[in-house]
PDB file of C-alpha atoms in Angstrom:
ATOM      1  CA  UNK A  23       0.000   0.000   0.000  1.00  0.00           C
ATOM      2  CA  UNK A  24       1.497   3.438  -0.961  1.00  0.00           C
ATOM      3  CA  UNK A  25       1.672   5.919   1.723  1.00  0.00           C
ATOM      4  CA  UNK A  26      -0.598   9.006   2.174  1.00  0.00           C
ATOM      5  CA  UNK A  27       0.661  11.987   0.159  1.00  0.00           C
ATOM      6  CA  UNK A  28       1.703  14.930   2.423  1.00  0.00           C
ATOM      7  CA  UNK A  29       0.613  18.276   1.119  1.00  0.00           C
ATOM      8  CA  UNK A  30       3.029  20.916   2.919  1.00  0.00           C
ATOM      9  CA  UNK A  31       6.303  18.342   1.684  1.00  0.00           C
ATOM     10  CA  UNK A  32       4.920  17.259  -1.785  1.00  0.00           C
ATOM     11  CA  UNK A  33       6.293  13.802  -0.703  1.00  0.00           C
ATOM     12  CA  UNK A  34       4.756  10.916   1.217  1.00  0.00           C
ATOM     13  CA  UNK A  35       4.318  10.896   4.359  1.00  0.00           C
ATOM     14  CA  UNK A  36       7.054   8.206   6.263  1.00  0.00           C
ATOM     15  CA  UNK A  37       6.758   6.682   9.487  1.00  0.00           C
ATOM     16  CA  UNK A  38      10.113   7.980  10.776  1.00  0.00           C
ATOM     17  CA  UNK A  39       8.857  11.585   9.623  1.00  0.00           C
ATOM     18  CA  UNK A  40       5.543  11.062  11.646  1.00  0.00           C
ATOM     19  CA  UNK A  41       7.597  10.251  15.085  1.00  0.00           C
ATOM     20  CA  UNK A  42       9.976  12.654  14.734  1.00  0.00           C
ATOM     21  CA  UNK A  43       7.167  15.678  14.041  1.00  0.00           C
ATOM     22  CA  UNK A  44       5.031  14.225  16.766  1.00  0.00           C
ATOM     23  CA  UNK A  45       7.886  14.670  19.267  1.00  0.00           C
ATOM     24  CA  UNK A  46       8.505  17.980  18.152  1.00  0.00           C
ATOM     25  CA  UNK A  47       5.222  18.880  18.599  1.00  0.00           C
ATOM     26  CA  UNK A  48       4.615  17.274  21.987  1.00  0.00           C
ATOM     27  CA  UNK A  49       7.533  19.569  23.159  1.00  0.00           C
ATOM     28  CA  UNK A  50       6.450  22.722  21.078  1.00  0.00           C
ATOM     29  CA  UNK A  51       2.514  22.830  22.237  1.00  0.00           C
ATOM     30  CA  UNK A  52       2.547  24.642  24.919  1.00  0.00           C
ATOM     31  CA  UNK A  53       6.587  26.380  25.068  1.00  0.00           C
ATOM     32  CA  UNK A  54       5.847  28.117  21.319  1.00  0.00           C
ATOM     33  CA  UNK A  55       3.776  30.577  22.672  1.00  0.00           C
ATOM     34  CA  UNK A  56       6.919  31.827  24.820  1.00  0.00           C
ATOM     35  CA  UNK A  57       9.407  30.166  22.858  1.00  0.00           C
ATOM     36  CA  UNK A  58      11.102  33.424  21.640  1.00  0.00           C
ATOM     37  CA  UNK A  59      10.466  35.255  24.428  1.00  0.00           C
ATOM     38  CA  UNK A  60      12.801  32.659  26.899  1.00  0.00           C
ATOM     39  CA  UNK A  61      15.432  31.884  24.152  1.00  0.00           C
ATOM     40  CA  UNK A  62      17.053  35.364  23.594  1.00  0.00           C
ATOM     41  CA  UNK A  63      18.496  34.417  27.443  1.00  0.00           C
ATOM     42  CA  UNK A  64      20.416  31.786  26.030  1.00  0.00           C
ATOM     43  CA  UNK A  65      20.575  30.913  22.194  1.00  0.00           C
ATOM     44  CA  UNK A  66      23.355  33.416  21.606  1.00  0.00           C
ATOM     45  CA  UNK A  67      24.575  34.588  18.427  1.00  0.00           C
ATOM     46  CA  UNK A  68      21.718  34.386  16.490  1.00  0.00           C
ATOM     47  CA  UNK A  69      21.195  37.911  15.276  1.00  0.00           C
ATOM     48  CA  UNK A  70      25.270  37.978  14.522  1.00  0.00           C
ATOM     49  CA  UNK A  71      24.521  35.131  11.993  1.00  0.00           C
ATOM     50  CA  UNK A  72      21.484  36.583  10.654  1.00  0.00           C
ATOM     51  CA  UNK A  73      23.231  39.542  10.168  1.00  0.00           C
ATOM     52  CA  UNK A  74      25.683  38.294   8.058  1.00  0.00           C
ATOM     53  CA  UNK A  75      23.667  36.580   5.534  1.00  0.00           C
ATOM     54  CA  UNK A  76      23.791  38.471   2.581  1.00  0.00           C
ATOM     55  CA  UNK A  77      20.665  39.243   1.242  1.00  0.00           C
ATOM     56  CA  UNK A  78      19.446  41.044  -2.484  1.00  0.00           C
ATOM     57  CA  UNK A  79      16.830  41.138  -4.996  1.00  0.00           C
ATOM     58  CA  UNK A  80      17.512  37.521  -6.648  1.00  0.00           C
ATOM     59  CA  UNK A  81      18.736  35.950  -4.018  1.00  0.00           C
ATOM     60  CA  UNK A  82      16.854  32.915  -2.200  1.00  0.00           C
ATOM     61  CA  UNK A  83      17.342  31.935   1.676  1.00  0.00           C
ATOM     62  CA  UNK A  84      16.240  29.061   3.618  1.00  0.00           C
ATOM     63  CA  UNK A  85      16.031  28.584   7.501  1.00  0.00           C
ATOM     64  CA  UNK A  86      16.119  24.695   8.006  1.00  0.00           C
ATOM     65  CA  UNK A  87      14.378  24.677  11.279  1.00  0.00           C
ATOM     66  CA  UNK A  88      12.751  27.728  11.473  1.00  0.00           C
ATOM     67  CA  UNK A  89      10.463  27.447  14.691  1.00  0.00           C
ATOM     68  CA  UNK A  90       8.573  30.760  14.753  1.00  0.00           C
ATOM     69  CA  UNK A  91      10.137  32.364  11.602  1.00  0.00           C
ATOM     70  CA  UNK A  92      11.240  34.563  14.417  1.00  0.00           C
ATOM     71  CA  UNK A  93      14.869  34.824  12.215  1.00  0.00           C
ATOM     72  CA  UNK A  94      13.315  35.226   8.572  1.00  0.00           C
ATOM     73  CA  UNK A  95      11.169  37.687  10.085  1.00  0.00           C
ATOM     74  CA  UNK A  96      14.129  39.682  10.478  1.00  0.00           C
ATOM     75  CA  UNK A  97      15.503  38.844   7.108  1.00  0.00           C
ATOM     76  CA  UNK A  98      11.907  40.131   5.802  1.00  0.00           C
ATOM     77  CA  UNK A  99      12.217  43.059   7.181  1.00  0.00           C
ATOM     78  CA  UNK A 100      15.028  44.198   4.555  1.00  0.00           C
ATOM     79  CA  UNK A 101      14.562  46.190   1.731  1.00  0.00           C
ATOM     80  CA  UNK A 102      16.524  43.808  -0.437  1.00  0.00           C
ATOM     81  CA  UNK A 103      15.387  40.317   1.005  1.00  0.00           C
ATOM     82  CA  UNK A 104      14.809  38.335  -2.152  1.00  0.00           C
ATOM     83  CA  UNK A 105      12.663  35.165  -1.507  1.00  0.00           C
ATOM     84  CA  UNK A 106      12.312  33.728   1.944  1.00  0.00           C
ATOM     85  CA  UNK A 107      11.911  30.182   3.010  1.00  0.00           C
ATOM     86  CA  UNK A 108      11.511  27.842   6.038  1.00  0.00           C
ATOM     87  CA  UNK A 109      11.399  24.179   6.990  1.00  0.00           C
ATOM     88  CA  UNK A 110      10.402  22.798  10.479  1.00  0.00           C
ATOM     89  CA  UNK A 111       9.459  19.371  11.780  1.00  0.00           C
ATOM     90  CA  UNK A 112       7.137  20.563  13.899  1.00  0.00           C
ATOM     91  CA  UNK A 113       3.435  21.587  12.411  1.00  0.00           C
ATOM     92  CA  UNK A 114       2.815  23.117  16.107  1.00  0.00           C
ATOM     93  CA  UNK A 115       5.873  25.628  15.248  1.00  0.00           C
ATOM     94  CA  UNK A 116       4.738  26.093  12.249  1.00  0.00           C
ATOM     95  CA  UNK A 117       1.136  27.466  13.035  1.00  0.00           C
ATOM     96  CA  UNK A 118       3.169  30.015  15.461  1.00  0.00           C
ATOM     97  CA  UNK A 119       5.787  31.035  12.833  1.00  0.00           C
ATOM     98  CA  UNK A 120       2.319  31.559  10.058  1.00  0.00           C
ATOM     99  CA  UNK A 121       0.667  33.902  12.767  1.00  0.00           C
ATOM    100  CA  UNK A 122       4.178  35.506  13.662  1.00  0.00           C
ATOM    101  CA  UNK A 123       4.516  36.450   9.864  1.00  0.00           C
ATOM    102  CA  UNK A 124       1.277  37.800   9.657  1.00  0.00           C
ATOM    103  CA  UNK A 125       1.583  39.630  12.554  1.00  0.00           C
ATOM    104  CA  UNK A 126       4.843  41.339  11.989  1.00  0.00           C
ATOM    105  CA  UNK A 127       3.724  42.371   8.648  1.00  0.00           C
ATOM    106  CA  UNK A 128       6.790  41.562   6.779  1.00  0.00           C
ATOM    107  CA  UNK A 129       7.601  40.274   3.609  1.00  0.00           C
ATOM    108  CA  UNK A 130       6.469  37.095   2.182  1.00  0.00           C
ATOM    109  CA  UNK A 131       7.617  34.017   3.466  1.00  0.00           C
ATOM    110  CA  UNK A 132       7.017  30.233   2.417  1.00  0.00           C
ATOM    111  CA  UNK A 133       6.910  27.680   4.881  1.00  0.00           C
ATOM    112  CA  UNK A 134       6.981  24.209   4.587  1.00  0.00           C
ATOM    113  CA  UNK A 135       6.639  21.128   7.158  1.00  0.00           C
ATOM    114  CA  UNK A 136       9.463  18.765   6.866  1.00  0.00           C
ATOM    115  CA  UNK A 137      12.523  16.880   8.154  1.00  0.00           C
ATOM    116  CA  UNK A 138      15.878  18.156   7.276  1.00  0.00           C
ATOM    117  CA  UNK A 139      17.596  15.265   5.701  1.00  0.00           C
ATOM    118  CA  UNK A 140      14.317  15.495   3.402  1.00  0.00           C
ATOM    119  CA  UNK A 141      15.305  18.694   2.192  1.00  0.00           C
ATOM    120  CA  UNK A 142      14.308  18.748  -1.491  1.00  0.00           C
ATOM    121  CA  UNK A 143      14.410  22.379  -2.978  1.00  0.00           C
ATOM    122  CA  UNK A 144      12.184  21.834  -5.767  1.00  0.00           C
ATOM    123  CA  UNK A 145       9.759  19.007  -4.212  1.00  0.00           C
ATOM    124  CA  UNK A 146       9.167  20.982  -1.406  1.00  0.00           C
ATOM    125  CA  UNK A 147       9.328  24.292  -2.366  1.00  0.00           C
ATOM    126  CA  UNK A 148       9.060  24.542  -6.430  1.00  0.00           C
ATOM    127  CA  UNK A 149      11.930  25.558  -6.517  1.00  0.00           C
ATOM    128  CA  UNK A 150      14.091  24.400 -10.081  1.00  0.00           C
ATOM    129  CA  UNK A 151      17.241  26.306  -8.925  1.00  0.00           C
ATOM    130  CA  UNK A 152      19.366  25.238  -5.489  1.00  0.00           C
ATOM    131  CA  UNK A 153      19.066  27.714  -2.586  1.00  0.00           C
ATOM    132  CA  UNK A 154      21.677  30.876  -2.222  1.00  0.00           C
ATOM    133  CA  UNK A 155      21.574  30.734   1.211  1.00  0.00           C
ATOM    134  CA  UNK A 156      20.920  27.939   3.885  1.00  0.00           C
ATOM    135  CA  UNK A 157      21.163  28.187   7.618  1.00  0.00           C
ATOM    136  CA  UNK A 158      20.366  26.588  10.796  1.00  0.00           C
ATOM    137  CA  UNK A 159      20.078  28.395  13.919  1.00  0.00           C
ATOM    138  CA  UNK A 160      20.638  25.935  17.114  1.00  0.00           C
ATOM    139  CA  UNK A 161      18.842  23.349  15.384  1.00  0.00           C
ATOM    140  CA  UNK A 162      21.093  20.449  14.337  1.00  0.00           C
ATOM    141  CA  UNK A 163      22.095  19.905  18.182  1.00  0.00           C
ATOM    142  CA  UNK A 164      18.017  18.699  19.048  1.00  0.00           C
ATOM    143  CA  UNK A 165      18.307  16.786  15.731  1.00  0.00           C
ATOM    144  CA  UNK A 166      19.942  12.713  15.842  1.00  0.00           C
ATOM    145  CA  UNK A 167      20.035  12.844  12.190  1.00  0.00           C
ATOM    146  CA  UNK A 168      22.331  15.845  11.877  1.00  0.00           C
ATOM    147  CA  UNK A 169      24.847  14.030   9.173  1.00  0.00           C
ATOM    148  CA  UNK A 170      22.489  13.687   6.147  1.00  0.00           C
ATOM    149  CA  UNK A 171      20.921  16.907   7.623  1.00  0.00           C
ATOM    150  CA  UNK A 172      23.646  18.883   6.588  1.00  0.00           C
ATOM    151  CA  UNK A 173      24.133  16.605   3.713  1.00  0.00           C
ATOM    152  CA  UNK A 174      20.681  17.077   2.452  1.00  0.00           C
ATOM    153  CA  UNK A 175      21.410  21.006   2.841  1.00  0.00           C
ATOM    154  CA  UNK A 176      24.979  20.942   0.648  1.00  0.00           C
ATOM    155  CA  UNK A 177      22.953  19.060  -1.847  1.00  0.00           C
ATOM    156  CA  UNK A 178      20.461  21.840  -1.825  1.00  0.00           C
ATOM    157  CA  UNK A 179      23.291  24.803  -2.306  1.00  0.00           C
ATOM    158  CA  UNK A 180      24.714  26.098  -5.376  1.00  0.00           C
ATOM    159  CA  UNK A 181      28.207  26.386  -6.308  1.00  0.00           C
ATOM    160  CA  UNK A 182      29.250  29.464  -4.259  1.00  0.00           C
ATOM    161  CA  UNK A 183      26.618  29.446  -1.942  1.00  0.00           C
ATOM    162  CA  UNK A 184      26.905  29.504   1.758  1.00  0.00           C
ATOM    163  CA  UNK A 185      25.536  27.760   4.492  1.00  0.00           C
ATOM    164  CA  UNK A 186      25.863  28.808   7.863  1.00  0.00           C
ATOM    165  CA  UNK A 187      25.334  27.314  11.547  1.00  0.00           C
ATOM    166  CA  UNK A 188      24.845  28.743  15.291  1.00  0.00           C
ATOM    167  CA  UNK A 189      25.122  26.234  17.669  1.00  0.00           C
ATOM    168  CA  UNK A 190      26.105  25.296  21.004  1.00  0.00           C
ATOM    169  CA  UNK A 191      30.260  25.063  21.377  1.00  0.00           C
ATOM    170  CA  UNK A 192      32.226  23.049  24.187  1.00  0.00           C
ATOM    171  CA  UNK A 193      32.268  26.073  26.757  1.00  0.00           C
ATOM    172  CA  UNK A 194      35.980  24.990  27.990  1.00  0.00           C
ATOM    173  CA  UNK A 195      36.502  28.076  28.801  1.00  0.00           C
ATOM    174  CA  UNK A 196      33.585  28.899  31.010  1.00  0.00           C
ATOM    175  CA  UNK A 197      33.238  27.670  34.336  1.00  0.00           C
ATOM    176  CA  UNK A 198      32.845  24.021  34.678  1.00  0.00           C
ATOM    177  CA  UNK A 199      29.958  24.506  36.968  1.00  0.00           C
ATOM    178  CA  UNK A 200      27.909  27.029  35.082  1.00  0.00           C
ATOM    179  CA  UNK A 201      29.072  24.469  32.057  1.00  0.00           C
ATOM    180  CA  UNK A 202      28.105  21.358  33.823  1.00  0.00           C
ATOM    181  CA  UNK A 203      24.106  23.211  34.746  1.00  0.00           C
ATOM    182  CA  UNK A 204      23.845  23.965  31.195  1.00  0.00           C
ATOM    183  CA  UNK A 205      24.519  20.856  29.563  1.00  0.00           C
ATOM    184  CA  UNK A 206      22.235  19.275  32.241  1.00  0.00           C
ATOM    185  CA  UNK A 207      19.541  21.865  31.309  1.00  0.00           C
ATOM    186  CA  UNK A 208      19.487  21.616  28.069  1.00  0.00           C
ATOM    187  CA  UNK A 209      19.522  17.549  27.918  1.00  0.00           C
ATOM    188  CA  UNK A 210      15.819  18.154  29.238  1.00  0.00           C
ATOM    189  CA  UNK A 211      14.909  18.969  25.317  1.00  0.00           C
ATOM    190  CA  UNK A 212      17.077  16.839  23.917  1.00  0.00           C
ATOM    191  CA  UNK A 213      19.527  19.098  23.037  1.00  0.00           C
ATOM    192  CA  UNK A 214      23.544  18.652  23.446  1.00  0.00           C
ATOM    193  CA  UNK A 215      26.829  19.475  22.014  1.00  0.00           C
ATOM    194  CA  UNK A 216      27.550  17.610  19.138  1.00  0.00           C
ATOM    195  CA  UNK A 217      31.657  17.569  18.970  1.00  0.00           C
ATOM    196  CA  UNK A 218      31.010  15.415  15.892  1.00  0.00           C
ATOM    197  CA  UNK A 219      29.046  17.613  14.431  1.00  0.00           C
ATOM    198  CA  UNK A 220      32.102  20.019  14.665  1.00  0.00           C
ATOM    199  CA  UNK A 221      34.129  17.926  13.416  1.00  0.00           C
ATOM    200  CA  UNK A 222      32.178  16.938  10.378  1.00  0.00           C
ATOM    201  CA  UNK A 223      32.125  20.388   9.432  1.00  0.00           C
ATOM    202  CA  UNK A 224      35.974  21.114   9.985  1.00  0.00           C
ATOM    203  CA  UNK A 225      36.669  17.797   7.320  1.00  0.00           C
ATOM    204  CA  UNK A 226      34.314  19.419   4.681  1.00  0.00           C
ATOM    205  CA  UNK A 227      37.349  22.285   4.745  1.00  0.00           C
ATOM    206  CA  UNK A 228      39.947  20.063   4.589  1.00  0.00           C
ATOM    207  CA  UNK A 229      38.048  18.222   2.075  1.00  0.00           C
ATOM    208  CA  UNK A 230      38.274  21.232  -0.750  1.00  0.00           C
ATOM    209  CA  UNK A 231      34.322  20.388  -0.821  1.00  0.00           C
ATOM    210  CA  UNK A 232      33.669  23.938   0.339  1.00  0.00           C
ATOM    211  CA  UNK A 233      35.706  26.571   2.607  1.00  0.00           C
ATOM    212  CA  UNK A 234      34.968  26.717   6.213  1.00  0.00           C
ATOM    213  CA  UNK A 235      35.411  29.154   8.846  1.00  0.00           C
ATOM    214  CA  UNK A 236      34.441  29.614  12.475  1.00  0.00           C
ATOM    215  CA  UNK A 237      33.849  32.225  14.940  1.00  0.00           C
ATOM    216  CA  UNK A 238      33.356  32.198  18.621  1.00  0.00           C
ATOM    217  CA  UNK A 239      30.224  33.370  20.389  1.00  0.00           C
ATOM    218  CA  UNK A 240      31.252  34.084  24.017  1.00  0.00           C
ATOM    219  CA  UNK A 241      34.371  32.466  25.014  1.00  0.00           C
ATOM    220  CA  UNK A 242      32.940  28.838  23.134  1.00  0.00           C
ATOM    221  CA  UNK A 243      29.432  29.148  24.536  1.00  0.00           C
ATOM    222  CA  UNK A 244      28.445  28.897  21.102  1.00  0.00           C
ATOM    223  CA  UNK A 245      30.180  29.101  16.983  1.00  0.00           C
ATOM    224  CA  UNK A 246      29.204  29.918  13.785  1.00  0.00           C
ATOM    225  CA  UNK A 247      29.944  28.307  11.182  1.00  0.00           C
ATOM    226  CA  UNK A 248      30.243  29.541   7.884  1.00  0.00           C
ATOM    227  CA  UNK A 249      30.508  26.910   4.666  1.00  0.00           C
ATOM    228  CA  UNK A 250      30.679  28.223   1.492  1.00  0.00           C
ATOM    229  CA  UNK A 251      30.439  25.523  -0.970  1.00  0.00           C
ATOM    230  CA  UNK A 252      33.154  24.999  -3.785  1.00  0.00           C
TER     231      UNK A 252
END
């Protein structure tokens, strides 16, 4: 028996999809309607990344993992934006981030439910041409599949294109208790430092597959990563 078709992916809907968006919702019900307003305390950087994202009339820009569209809201807000896109397991986050848009009054925005090693520019989106831009913004530490994640978003880049990533670091250099409390803290929604995931990303460098850079967000609390593919 085929599977049902899923109308905000274009592609059928999978059993592994199904789990993983019900768990995202079960933790998003309630917490999205505060979500951004307890995050700015602790998912640092973000607006430094955003910032840097380079934005113009052509130009086309995806948030894998967009929650509330709380960063392409800001991105919207340009005079240049180009088009705007987002993708997020969770079809709780995604009723916020609709209202959020509509709310803020900002440019257009397409969202689309989906996982991230799904990503498929043109099933998804209609797109024929790969993405500019791609970004996650603490997202790939809540998510187990992180390695095709980020594959499925290189796939989804054209030549010269840049993807970028805010995420929690190490903090060595903080103190180990305040270290220790957040790690604990943040296990409680499945999120942790993913030293692999750091490492993945330094051996696309040295792999001539793109050039890669980081940059510290207070004392390793948290990097960005930026990946611009070769």
């Amino acid at each position: 028996m085929n599977s049902p078709a899923n109308p905000l992916s274009g592609g059928p809907v999978r059993n592994e999809q199904n789990s993983q968006a019900h768990r995202m919702d079960k933790m998003y019900r309630f917490t999205r309607h505060i979500y951004d307003l307890t995050r700015r305390y602790y998912l640092f950087g973000r607006d430094r990344l955003v910032d840097q994202i380079v934005t113009d009339s052509n130009s086309s820009t995806l948030e894998v993992g967009c929650g509330t569209a709380r960063n392409l809201i800001r991105l919207a807000r340009r005079k240049d934006r180009g088009l705007l896109f987002g993708l997020d397991a969770s079809h709780e986050m995604l009723e916020t981030a609709d209202l959020s848009v509509s709310r803020a009054l900002a440019g257009p925005i397409v969202l689309r439910q989906g996982l991230a090693e799904d990503l498929d520019a043109k099933r998804m989106f209609g797109k024929e041409e790969p993405f500019d831009t791609i970004f996650f913004s603490y997202c790939l530490s809540m998510i187990p599949t992180w390695q095709p994640a980020v594959d499925a978003a290189l796939n989804n880049l054209r030549t010269g294109g840049t993807l970028w990533i805010v995420d929690f670091w190490d903090q060595k250099t903080l103190p180990a208790l305040f270290s220790f409390g957040l790690q604990r803290w943040l296990a409680l929604f499945h999120v942790k430092y993913r030293p692999e995931l750091h490492e993945a990303l330094v051996s696309i460098g040295t792999s001539g597959k793109a050039l890669v850079t980081f940059e510290t967000v207070g004392s390793r609390y948290a990097y960005i990563a930026k990946v611009v593919k070769i």
